[in-house]
């Protein structure tokens, strides 16, 4: 029997009316004779509200207790959605992450799924029940609740599709699919009919939060047919798949990431091993460094600048302070008033003009570039945060209008 996995995001279930809408969509699939498993997110801004609630009591709460709290958001959604389906008269059961067999590693707040024990879900499907699973959560080997990182319900859905060998995994959200840029920022952005796993993975990792990046990674690994669609209409969505033929389009999309902090180590001794000292220190503490630039030495001194996520900034500054005698910089500066803006496209390999064209767009818009990084499939620049949205629009106009 055909099996469909669907995922509904927070805006798709934000109130009673939307929950009923989703219930009808699900029962339509069931009525057509297919089996269906659904992963759901917390309603609307519930996760953000829960984080605020925690902060009122303890801004430094342990990640274990944060996971315990945040997982409740999805538990509300699954129960309400199951009740809505009951009301429509169909057999249904809701399952939390652990009931659905999601086993993760130990990393609270950003856990990875290790296995899904599908026995329970399979038994429910065999009884021809609709199965509603709480997204974003699992359980670790100490039986503690874990969460998969913000936006992680997408990954729950893809993992279910892979484990259950579903025919398709449909991600329902508040936009019609994957666009050439965030349609909230760029009015002229348009929907892509399809996009390769690699391009989507880059876009998602570079800030296009329409899909959780790990969900794309997993879809590629297990060859899950993935589709992004709107829960509010029946328009064709975007298919994320293995696109064999590289299209003529050089650039497929523009993304922006505000979760960036820049650190500058000014006046570091220009001797071998300095970069090694700094970055091995951070690596040992699990801090990933993204963009890096090092100036040419001048009078025996050089500057090293790099970016980390905002979350990692306090820890990074603490480590640099603790090791200041070894690093021996004249000054350490940091700011979070920056954003990373990137273009992605498998067609840009071997195309020398792309970077120049991107920089020209920024120059025309009088936007200063702080840092640059390139790879075969993307180019990223760091700009002041106040310029980021204008930068996205200018770059989009240049390549995709
Ligand atoms: P959900 O709650 O359904 O998971 P999200 O808010 O996580 O929804 O993701 C959908 C949002 O992603 C859209 O409303 C849109 O503003 C944003 N977005 C960012 N980049 C893109 C893009 N390239 N294409 C489509 N949407 C994008
Ligand atoms: N509710 C979680 C979040 O807001 C997970 C998700 O929506 O995918 O991040
Ligand atoms: Mg999301």
CSV table of C-alpha atoms in Angstrom, one decimal, residues 17 31-32 74 80 113 135 138 143 154 161 182 244 250 264 272 277 304 307 314 321 333 347 370 394:
chain,number,residue,atom,x,y,z
A,17,UNK,CA,-9.2,26.6,12.2
A,31,UNK,CA,-9.8,8.3,2.1
A,32,UNK,CA,-7.9,7.8,-1.2
A,74,UNK,CA,4.8,19.5,19.8
A,80,UNK,CA,-5.1,18.6,19.0
A,113,UNK,CA,18.6,11.0,15.1
A,135,UNK,CA,8.3,16.5,15.3
A,138,UNK,CA,13.4,12.1,20.5
A,143,UNK,CA,15.6,7.9,28.4
A,154,UNK,CA,11.5,18.8,8.9
A,161,UNK,CA,10.0,8.7,5.4
A,182,UNK,CA,13.0,34.5,1.0
A,244,UNK,CA,21.4,15.1,-13.0
A,250,UNK,CA,24.1,29.9,-12.8
A,264,UNK,CA,38.7,40.3,15.1
A,272,UNK,CA,53.9,30.6,12.0
A,277,UNK,CA,46.7,28.1,18.1
A,304,UNK,CA,42.9,37.6,12.0
A,307,UNK,CA,32.9,34.4,12.3
A,314,UNK,CA,30.2,34.3,24.6
A,321,UNK,CA,40.4,35.8,27.2
A,333,UNK,CA,36.9,43.2,18.9
A,347,UNK,CA,26.1,26.1,-12.4
A,370,UNK,CA,33.5,42.8,5.2
A,394,UNK,CA,20.3,43.8,-5.0
